Amino acid sequence: MEFYIYIVAISAGGVFGLLVLIALGCYINAKVKERRLRLQMEVMYSDPSLSKMDYDFSFYDEESAHMLSFARADGQLSIDDVLIDKTVLPPEEGIEEITGTYKPE
């Protein structure tokens, strides 16, 4: 009757070993894919024709490009640079008076 314990122990050890091999294989496979992707990105972005391109400061709209041109000139943006269309103005000094009648329900 004691030999069943050995069979269970050997089976459990075999399953554990198989799971360790599968985990090791998955880890190695992920590292190979990551290295392949890193090499592909390195080749893509180290192209000599792209070396003059400014990736950090490329904008898609005119307003951002305008603000950036002022920021590069003297290093700091003013409120006029941010409010190009002048629709949003800072509140005037003083107390704002609200007039009207209160109608409770």
JSON list of C-alpha atoms in Angstrom, two decimals:
[
{"chain": "A", "resi": 1, "resn": "MET", "atom": "CA", "xyz": [0.00, 0.00, 0.00]},
{"chain": "A", "resi": 2, "resn": "GLU", "atom": "CA", "xyz": [2.94, 2.34, 0.57]},
{"chain": "A", "resi": 3, "resn": "PHE", "atom": "CA", "xyz": [4.01, 2.30, -3.09]},
{"chain": "A", "resi": 4, "resn": "TYR", "atom": "CA", "xyz": [0.95, 4.49, -3.99]},
{"chain": "A", "resi": 5, "resn": "ILE", "atom": "CA", "xyz": [2.52, 7.36, -2.08]},
{"chain": "A", "resi": 6, "resn": "TYR", "atom": "CA", "xyz": [5.62, 7.12, -4.27]},
{"chain": "A", "resi": 7, "resn": "ILE", "atom": "CA", "xyz": [3.54, 7.04, -7.43]},
{"chain": "A", "resi": 8, "resn": "VAL", "atom": "CA", "xyz": [1.67, 10.18, -6.34]},
{"chain": "A", "resi": 9, "resn": "ALA", "atom": "CA", "xyz": [4.95, 11.91, -5.40]},
{"chain": "A", "resi": 10, "resn": "ILE", "atom": "CA", "xyz": [6.56, 11.04, -8.73]},
{"chain": "A", "resi": 11, "resn": "SER", "atom": "CA", "xyz": [3.45, 12.19, -10.64]},
{"chain": "A", "resi": 12, "resn": "ALA", "atom": "CA", "xyz": [3.28, 15.46, -8.71]},
{"chain": "A", "resi": 13, "resn": "GLY", "atom": "CA", "xyz": [6.99, 16.06, -9.29]},
{"chain": "A", "resi": 14, "resn": "GLY", "atom": "CA", "xyz": [6.57, 15.36, -13.00]},
{"chain": "A", "resi": 15, "resn": "VAL", "atom": "CA", "xyz": [3.66, 17.78, -13.30]},
{"chain": "A", "resi": 16, "resn": "PHE", "atom": "CA", "xyz": [5.63, 20.43, -11.38]},
{"chain": "A", "resi": 17, "resn": "GLY", "atom": "CA", "xyz": [8.68, 19.89, -13.61]},
{"chain": "A", "resi": 18, "resn": "LEU", "atom": "CA", "xyz": [6.51, 20.15, -16.73]},
{"chain": "A", "resi": 19, "resn": "LEU", "atom": "CA", "xyz": [5.01, 23.43, -15.47]},
{"chain": "A", "resi": 20, "resn": "VAL", "atom": "CA", "xyz": [8.48, 24.80, -14.73]},
{"chain": "A", "resi": 21, "resn": "LEU", "atom": "CA", "xyz": [9.62, 23.91, -18.27]},
{"chain": "A", "resi": 22, "resn": "ILE", "atom": "CA", "xyz": [6.53, 25.56, -19.78]},
{"chain": "A", "resi": 23, "resn": "ALA", "atom": "CA", "xyz": [7.12, 28.73, -17.72]},
{"chain": "A", "resi": 24, "resn": "LEU", "atom": "CA", "xyz": [10.78, 28.80, -18.76]},
{"chain": "A", "resi": 25, "resn": "GLY", "atom": "CA", "xyz": [9.81, 28.38, -22.41]},
{"chain": "A", "resi": 26, "resn": "CYS", "atom": "CA", "xyz": [7.27, 31.22, -22.18]},
{"chain": "A", "resi": 27, "resn": "TYR", "atom": "CA", "xyz": [9.86, 33.47, -20.52]},
{"chain": "A", "resi": 28, "resn": "ILE", "atom": "CA", "xyz": [12.47, 32.78, -23.20]},
{"chain": "A", "resi": 29, "resn": "ASN", "atom": "CA", "xyz": [9.89, 33.28, -25.96]},
{"chain": "A", "resi": 30, "resn": "ALA", "atom": "CA", "xyz": [8.84, 36.66, -24.49]},
{"chain": "A", "resi": 31, "resn": "LYS", "atom": "CA", "xyz": [12.46, 37.79, -24.22]},
{"chain": "A", "resi": 32, "resn": "VAL", "atom": "CA", "xyz": [13.13, 36.82, -27.85]},
{"chain": "A", "resi": 33, "resn": "LYS", "atom": "CA", "xyz": [10.05, 38.74, -29.03]},
{"chain": "A", "resi": 34, "resn": "GLU", "atom": "CA", "xyz": [11.01, 41.78, -26.94]},
{"chain": "A", "resi": 35, "resn": "ARG", "atom": "CA", "xyz": [14.55, 41.77, -28.32]},
{"chain": "A", "resi": 36, "resn": "ARG", "atom": "CA", "xyz": [13.28, 41.40, -31.89]},
{"chain": "A", "resi": 37, "resn": "LEU", "atom": "CA", "xyz": [10.88, 44.34, -31.38]},
{"chain": "A", "resi": 38, "resn": "ARG", "atom": "CA", "xyz": [13.61, 46.48, -29.79]},
{"chain": "A", "resi": 39, "resn": "LEU", "atom": "CA", "xyz": [15.95, 45.81, -32.72]},
{"chain": "A", "resi": 40, "resn": "GLN", "atom": "CA", "xyz": [13.17, 46.60, -35.19]},
{"chain": "A", "resi": 41, "resn": "MET", "atom": "CA", "xyz": [12.45, 49.91, -33.45]},
{"chain": "A", "resi": 42, "resn": "GLU", "atom": "CA", "xyz": [16.14, 50.75, -33.28]},
{"chain": "A", "resi": 43, "resn": "VAL", "atom": "CA", "xyz": [16.52, 50.19, -37.01]},
{"chain": "A", "resi": 44, "resn": "MET", "atom": "CA", "xyz": [13.37, 52.22, -37.70]},
{"chain": "A", "resi": 45, "resn": "TYR", "atom": "CA", "xyz": [14.33, 55.25, -35.61]},
{"chain": "A", "resi": 46, "resn": "SER", "atom": "CA", "xyz": [18.06, 55.31, -36.34]},
{"chain": "A", "resi": 47, "resn": "ASP", "atom": "CA", "xyz": [17.50, 56.04, -40.02]},
{"chain": "A", "resi": 48, "resn": "PRO", "atom": "CA", "xyz": [19.87, 58.88, -41.04]},
{"chain": "A", "resi": 49, "resn": "SER", "atom": "CA", "xyz": [17.12, 60.66, -43.00]},
{"chain": "A", "resi": 50, "resn": "LEU", "atom": "CA", "xyz": [15.12, 61.10, -39.78]},
{"chain": "A", "resi": 51, "resn": "SER", "atom": "CA", "xyz": [17.96, 62.52, -37.69]},
{"chain": "A", "resi": 52, "resn": "LYS", "atom": "CA", "xyz": [16.93, 66.16, -38.22]},
{"chain": "A", "resi": 53, "resn": "MET", "atom": "CA", "xyz": [13.28, 65.61, -37.32]},
{"chain": "A", "resi": 54, "resn": "ASP", "atom": "CA", "xyz": [12.12, 67.15, -34.04]},
{"chain": "A", "resi": 55, "resn": "TYR", "atom": "CA", "xyz": [9.86, 64.47, -32.53]},
{"chain": "A", "resi": 56, "resn": "ASP", "atom": "CA", "xyz": [9.26, 66.09, -29.15]},
{"chain": "A", "resi": 57, "resn": "PHE", "atom": "CA", "xyz": [7.92, 69.38, -30.47]},
{"chain": "A", "resi": 58, "resn": "SER", "atom": "CA", "xyz": [5.92, 68.43, -33.53]},
{"chain": "A", "resi": 59, "resn": "PHE", "atom": "CA", "xyz": [2.34, 69.72, -33.45]},
{"chain": "A", "resi": 60, "resn": "TYR", "atom": "CA", "xyz": [-0.69, 68.99, -35.52]},
{"chain": "A", "resi": 61, "resn": "ASP", "atom": "CA", "xyz": [-2.42, 72.34, -35.23]},
{"chain": "A", "resi": 62, "resn": "GLU", "atom": "CA", "xyz": [-1.42, 75.91, -35.95]},
{"chain": "A", "resi": 63, "resn": "GLU", "atom": "CA", "xyz": [-2.22, 77.26, -32.49]},
{"chain": "A", "resi": 64, "resn": "SER", "atom": "CA", "xyz": [0.25, 74.98, -30.71]},
{"chain": "A", "resi": 65, "resn": "ALA", "atom": "CA", "xyz": [2.96, 75.75, -33.25]},
{"chain": "A", "resi": 66, "resn": "HIS", "atom": "CA", "xyz": [2.36, 79.48, -32.71]},
{"chain": "A", "resi": 67, "resn": "MET", "atom": "CA", "xyz": [2.65, 79.14, -28.93]},
{"chain": "A", "resi": 68, "resn": "LEU", "atom": "CA", "xyz": [5.80, 77.06, -29.29]},
{"chain": "A", "resi": 69, "resn": "SER", "atom": "CA", "xyz": [7.45, 79.65, -31.54]},
{"chain": "A", "resi": 70, "resn": "PHE", "atom": "CA", "xyz": [6.92, 82.33, -28.86]},
{"chain": "A", "resi": 71, "resn": "ALA", "atom": "CA", "xyz": [8.15, 80.01, -26.11]},
{"chain": "A", "resi": 72, "resn": "ARG", "atom": "CA", "xyz": [11.35, 79.27, -27.96]},
{"chain": "A", "resi": 73, "resn": "ALA", "atom": "CA", "xyz": [12.03, 82.97, -28.60]},
{"chain": "A", "resi": 74, "resn": "ASP", "atom": "CA", "xyz": [12.36, 84.15, -25.00]},
{"chain": "A", "resi": 75, "resn": "GLY", "atom": "CA", "xyz": [11.83, 80.97, -23.02]},
{"chain": "A", "resi": 76, "resn": "GLN", "atom": "CA", "xyz": [8.50, 81.75, -21.39]},
{"chain": "A", "resi": 77, "resn": "LEU", "atom": "CA", "xyz": [4.89, 82.05, -22.54]},
{"chain": "A", "resi": 78, "resn": "SER", "atom": "CA", "xyz": [2.90, 85.15, -21.76]},
{"chain": "A", "resi": 79, "resn": "ILE", "atom": "CA", "xyz": [-0.86, 85.34, -21.29]},
{"chain": "A", "resi": 80, "resn": "ASP", "atom": "CA", "xyz": [-1.16, 86.90, -24.75]},
{"chain": "A", "resi": 81, "resn": "ASP", "atom": "CA", "xyz": [0.49, 83.85, -26.29]},
{"chain": "A", "resi": 82, "resn": "VAL", "atom": "CA", "xyz": [-2.01, 81.54, -24.63]},
{"chain": "A", "resi": 83, "resn": "LEU", "atom": "CA", "xyz": [-5.05, 83.69, -25.44]},
{"chain": "A", "resi": 84, "resn": "ILE", "atom": "CA", "xyz": [-4.52, 83.99, -29.18]},
{"chain": "A", "resi": 85, "resn": "ASP", "atom": "CA", "xyz": [-8.14, 84.54, -30.14]},
{"chain": "A", "resi": 86, "resn": "LYS", "atom": "CA", "xyz": [-8.75, 86.84, -27.12]},
{"chain": "A", "resi": 87, "resn": "THR", "atom": "CA", "xyz": [-12.18, 85.34, -26.43]},
{"chain": "A", "resi": 88, "resn": "VAL", "atom": "CA", "xyz": [-11.37, 84.30, -22.87]},
{"chain": "A", "resi": 89, "resn": "LEU", "atom": "CA", "xyz": [-10.30, 87.31, -20.87]},
{"chain": "A", "resi": 90, "resn": "PRO", "atom": "CA", "xyz": [-9.27, 87.38, -17.24]},
{"chain": "A", "resi": 91, "resn": "PRO", "atom": "CA", "xyz": [-11.96, 88.80, -14.92]},
{"chain": "A", "resi": 92, "resn": "GLU", "atom": "CA", "xyz": [-11.87, 92.51, -14.25]},
{"chain": "A", "resi": 93, "resn": "GLU", "atom": "CA", "xyz": [-10.95, 93.77, -10.81]},
{"chain": "A", "resi": 94, "resn": "GLY", "atom": "CA", "xyz": [-13.78, 94.47, -8.40]},
{"chain": "A", "resi": 95, "resn": "ILE", "atom": "CA", "xyz": [-16.98, 92.80, -7.29]},
{"chain": "A", "resi": 96, "resn": "GLU", "atom": "CA", "xyz": [-19.39, 91.45, -9.85]},
{"chain": "A", "resi": 97, "resn": "GLU", "atom": "CA", "xyz": [-22.99, 92.40, -9.13]},
{"chain": "A", "resi": 98, "resn": "ILE", "atom": "CA", "xyz": [-25.68, 89.89, -9.99]},
{"chain": "A", "resi": 99, "resn": "THR", "atom": "CA", "xyz": [-29.14, 91.37, -10.62]},
{"chain": "A", "resi": 100, "resn": "GLY", "atom": "CA", "xyz": [-32.46, 89.62, -11.04]},
{"chain": "A", "resi": 101, "resn": "THR", "atom": "CA", "xyz": [-35.43, 88.32, -9.17]},
{"chain": "A", "resi": 102, "resn": "TYR", "atom": "CA", "xyz": [-35.58, 85.13, -7.13]},
{"chain": "A", "resi": 103, "resn": "LYS", "atom": "CA", "xyz": [-38.53, 82.90, -7.92]},
{"chain": "A", "resi": 104, "resn": "PRO", "atom": "CA", "xyz": [-38.91, 80.03, -5.43]},
{"chain": "A", "resi": 105, "resn": "GLU", "atom": "CA", "xyz": [-40.80, 76.98, -6.61]}
]
